[in-house]
Coordinates of C-alpha atoms in Angstrom, one line a residue:
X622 CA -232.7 -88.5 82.0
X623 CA -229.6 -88.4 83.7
X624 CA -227.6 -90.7 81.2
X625 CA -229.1 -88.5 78.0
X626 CA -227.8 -85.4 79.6
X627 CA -224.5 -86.5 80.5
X628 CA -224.2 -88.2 76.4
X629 CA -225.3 -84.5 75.0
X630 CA -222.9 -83.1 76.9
X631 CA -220.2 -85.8 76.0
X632 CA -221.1 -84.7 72.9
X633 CA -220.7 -81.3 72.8
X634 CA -217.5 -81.4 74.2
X635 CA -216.6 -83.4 71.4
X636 CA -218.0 -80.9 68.7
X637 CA -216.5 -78.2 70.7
X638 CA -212.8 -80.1 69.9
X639 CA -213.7 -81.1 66.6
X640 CA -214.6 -77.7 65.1
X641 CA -211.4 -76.1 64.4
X642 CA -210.1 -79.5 62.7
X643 CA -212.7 -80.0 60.8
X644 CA -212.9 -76.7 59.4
X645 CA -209.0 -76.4 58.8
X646 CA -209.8 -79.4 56.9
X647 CA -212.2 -78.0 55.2
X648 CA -210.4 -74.6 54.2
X649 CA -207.7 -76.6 53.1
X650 CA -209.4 -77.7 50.0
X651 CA -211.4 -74.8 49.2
X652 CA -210.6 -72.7 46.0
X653 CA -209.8 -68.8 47.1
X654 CA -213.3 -67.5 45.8
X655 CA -214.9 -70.3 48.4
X656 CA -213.0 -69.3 51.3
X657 CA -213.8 -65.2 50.7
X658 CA -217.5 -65.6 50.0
X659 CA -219.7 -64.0 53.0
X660 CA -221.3 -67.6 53.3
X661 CA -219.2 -70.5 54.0
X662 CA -219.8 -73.7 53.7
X663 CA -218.7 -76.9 55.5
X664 CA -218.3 -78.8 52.3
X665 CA -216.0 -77.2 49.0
X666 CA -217.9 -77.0 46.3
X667 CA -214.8 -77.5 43.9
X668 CA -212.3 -79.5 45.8
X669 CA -208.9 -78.8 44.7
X670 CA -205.0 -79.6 46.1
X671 CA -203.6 -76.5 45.0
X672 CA -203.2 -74.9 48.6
X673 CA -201.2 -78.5 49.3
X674 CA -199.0 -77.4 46.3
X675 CA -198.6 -74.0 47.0
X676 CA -197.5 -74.3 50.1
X677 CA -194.8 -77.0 49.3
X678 CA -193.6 -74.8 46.9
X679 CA -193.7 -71.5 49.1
X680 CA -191.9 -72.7 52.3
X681 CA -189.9 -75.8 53.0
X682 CA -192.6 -78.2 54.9
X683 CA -190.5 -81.8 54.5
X684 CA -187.4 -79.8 55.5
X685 CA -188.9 -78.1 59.1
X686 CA -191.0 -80.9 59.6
X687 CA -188.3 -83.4 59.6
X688 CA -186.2 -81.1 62.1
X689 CA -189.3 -80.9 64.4
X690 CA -189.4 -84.7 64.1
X691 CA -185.9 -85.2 65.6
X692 CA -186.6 -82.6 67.9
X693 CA -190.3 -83.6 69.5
X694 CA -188.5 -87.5 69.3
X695 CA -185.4 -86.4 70.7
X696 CA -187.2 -84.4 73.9
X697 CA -189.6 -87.3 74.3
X698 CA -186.8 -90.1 74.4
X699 CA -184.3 -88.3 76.9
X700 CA -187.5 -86.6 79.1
X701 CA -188.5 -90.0 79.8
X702 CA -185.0 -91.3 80.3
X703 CA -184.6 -88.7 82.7
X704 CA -187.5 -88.4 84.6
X705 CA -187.9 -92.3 85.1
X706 CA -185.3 -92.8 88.0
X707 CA -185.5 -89.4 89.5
X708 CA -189.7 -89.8 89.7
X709 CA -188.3 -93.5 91.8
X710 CA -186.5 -91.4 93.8
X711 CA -189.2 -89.3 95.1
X712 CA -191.8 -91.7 94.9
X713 CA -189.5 -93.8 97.5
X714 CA -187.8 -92.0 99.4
X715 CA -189.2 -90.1 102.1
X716 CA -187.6 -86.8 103.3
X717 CA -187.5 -82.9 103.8
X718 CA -185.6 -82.5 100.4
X719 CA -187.9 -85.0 98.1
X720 CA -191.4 -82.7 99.5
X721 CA -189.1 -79.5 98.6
X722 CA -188.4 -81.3 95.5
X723 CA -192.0 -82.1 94.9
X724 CA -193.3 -78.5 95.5
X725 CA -190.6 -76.7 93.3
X726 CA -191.9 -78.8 90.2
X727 CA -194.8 -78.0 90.7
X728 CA -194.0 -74.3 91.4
X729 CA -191.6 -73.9 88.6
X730 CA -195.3 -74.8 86.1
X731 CA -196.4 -71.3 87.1
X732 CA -193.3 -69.1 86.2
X733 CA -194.0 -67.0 82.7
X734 CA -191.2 -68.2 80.1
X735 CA -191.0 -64.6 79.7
X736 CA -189.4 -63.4 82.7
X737 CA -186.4 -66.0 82.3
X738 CA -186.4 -66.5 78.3
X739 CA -183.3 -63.9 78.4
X740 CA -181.0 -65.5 81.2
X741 CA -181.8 -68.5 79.5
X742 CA -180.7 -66.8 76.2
X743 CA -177.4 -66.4 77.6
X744 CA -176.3 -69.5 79.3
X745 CA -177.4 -71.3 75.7
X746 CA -175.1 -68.5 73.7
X747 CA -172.1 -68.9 76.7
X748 CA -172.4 -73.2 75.9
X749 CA -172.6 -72.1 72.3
X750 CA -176.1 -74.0 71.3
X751 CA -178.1 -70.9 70.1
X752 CA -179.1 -71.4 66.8
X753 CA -178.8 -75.0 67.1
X754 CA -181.1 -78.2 67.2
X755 CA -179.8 -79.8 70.4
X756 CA -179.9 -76.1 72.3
X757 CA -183.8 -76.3 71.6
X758 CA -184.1 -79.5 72.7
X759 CA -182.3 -79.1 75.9
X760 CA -184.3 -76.0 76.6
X761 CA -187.7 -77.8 75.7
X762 CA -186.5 -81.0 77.6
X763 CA -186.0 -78.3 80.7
X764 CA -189.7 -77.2 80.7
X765 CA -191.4 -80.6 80.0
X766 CA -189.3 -82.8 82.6
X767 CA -191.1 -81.1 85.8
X768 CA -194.7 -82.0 84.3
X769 CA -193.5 -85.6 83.1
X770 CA -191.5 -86.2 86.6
X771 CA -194.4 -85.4 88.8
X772 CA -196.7 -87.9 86.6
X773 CA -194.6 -90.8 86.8
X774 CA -193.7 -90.5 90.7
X775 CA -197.5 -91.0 90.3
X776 CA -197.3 -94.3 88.9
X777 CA -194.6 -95.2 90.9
X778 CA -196.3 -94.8 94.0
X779 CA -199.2 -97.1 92.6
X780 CA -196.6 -100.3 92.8
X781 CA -196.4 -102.4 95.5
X782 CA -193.2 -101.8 97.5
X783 CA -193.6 -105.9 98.2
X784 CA -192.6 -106.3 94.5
X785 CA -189.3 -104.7 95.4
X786 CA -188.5 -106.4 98.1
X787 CA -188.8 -109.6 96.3
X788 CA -186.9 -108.7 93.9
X789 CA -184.3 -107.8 97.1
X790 CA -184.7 -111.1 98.6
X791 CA -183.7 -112.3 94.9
X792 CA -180.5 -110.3 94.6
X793 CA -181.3 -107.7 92.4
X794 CA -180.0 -104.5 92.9
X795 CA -182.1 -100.9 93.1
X796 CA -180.5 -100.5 89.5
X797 CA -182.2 -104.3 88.3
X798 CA -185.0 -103.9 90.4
X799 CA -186.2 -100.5 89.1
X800 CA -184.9 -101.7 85.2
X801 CA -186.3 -105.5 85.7
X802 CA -189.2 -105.1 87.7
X803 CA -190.5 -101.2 87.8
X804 CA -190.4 -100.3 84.8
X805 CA -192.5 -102.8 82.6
X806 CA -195.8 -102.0 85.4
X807 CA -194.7 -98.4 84.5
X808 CA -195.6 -98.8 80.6
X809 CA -198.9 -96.9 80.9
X810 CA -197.0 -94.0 82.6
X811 CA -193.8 -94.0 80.3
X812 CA -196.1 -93.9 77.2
X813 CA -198.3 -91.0 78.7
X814 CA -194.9 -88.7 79.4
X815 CA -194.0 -89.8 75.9
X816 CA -197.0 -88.4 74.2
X817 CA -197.1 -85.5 76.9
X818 CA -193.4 -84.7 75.6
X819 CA -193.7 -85.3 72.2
X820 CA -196.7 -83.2 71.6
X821 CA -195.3 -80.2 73.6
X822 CA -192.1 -80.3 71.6
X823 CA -193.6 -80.5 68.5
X824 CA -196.4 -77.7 68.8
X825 CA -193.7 -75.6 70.7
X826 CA -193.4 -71.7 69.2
X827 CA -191.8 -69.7 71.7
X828 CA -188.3 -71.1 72.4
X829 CA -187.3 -72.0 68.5
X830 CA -188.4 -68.2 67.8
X831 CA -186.0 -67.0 69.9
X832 CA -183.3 -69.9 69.7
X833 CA -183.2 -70.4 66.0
X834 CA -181.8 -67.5 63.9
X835 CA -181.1 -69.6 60.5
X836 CA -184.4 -70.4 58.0
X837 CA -182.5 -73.7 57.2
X838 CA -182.9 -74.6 61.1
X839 CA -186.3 -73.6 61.6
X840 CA -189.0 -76.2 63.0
X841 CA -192.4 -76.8 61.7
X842 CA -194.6 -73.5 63.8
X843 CA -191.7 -71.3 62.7
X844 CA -192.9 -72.1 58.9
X845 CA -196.4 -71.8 59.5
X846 CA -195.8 -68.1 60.3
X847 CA -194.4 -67.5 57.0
X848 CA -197.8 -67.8 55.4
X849 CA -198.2 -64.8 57.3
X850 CA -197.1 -61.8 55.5
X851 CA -195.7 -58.6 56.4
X852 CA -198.9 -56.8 57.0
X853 CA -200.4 -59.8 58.8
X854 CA -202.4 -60.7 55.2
X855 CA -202.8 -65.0 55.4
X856 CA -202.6 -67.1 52.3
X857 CA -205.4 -69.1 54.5
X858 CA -205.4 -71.9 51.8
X859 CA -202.0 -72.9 51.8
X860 CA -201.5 -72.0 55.5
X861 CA -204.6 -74.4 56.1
X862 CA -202.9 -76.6 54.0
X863 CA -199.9 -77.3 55.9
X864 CA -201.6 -76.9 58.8
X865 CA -203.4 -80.3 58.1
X866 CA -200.5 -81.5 57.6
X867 CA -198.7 -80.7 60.4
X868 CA -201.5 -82.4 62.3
X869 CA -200.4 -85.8 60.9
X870 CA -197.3 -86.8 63.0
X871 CA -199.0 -85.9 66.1
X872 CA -202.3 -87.9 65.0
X873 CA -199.9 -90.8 63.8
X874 CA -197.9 -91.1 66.9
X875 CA -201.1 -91.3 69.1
X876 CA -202.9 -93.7 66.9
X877 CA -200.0 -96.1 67.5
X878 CA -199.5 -95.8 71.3
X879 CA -203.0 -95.2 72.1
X880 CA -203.9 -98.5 72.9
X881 CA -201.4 -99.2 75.8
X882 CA -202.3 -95.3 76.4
X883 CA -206.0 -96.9 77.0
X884 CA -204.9 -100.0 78.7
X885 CA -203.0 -97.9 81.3
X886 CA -205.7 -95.7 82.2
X887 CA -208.2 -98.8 83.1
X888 CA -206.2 -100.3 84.7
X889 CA -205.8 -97.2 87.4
X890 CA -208.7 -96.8 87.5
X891 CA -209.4 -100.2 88.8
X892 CA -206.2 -100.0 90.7
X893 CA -208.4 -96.5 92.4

């Protein structure tokens, strides 16, 4: 009895996510008549591509997806970088300053963007990086690197100081010890941060709305609000429509690092 329950429930919750993609799927092929009838249905009853057309031909999707690309890659790649020797530098070293350290990251998760999104405004226009790319990923790399440092001082305290020592005894320095011998048991933890980063560049609104002035520098969210018009009247088809397709990179970049994403998370819990 115990088992069924707990599998409806898994299932539920799996519904419960599902819904909205499945239905933005579905309203991305249904003809205007379908999607303004008083009863919907899951399944279009004349298919068509037109929304994927239209909204190719209304806004420039390749263009703001490509510049979220090299964002989201760009925030992943140097969060990671980043947050790999400084999370070995808590993780290891004991003191007053790493515990301060520890409890500011995970104070500074709780502060509203709102209250600091105009000093921050400032110091980007007195370095000269608003309206620009690598201002947005410096501020985006900012507010992901405390959630992706306290994570992988996680992991690092999960390997066996014995392992470093060895590698002492060998002659390796803390530089070759953490590159050498740290690092590869810290796969699972590097790729988590990655997709953590990734994802929460890529789906991020706030920040290029208020950082990126020029259309021909606007990311992927910022184009999705143009299907929006000025008296907050959706085109729901093509908005649906790219949408879906702004799904895709997230859903590709998952599917390929999902595995050692899987193979990570057995293995702490075993290691629990």
């Amino acid at each position: 009895m115990k088992s069924t329950l707990k599998y409806a429930g898994l299932l539920g919750y799996i519904v419960f996510l599902a819904f909205p993609l499945l239905w933005l799927l579905s309203t991305a092929f249904k003809t205007p008549r379908e999607m303004a009838t008083l009863h919907p249905r899951w399944i279009p009853q004349h298919p068509t591509l037109r929304n994927f057309s239209d909204a190719f031909a209304a806004q420039d999707l390749t263009g703001s997806a490509v510049r979220s690309l090299i964002v989201a890659v760009s925030v992943a790649v140097l969060t990671v970088v980043i947050a790999l020797p400084a999370a070995y530098a808590l993780a290891r070293r004991r003191s007053v300053f790493n515990r301060i350290a520890i409890g500011w990251v995970l104070v500074s998760q709780v502060f509203p963007v709102v209250l600091i999104i105009i000093p921050l405004f400032i110091i980007l226009r007195r370095l000269d990086l608003v309206n620009t790319l690598p201002g947005l990923v410096l501020v985006h790399v900012t507010f992901v690197l405390p959630f992706a440092l306290w994570m992988l001082q996680g992991y690092v305290r999960g390997v066996p100081r014995e392992l470093e020592e060895a590698a002492s005894v060998d002659g390796a320095g803390r530089v070759r010890t953490l590159v050498s011998v740290v690092a590869p048991l810290l796969a699972p933890g590097v790729v988590a941060a990655l997709l953590f980063s990734f994802i929460s560049s890529w789906n991020e609104f706030f920040f290029a709305l208020v950082i990126l002035k020029d259309p021909d520098k606007a990311t992927l969210p910022l184009t999705l609000v143009k299907f929006t018009g000025a008296e907050q009247a959706a085109r729901l088809g093509p908005l649906a429509a790219a949408s879906l397709l702004a799904t895709i990179p997230s859903l590709i970049f998952f599917a390929i690092i999902q595995r050692r994403l899987r193979s990570g998370l057995t293995a702490g819990a075993v290691k629990g």
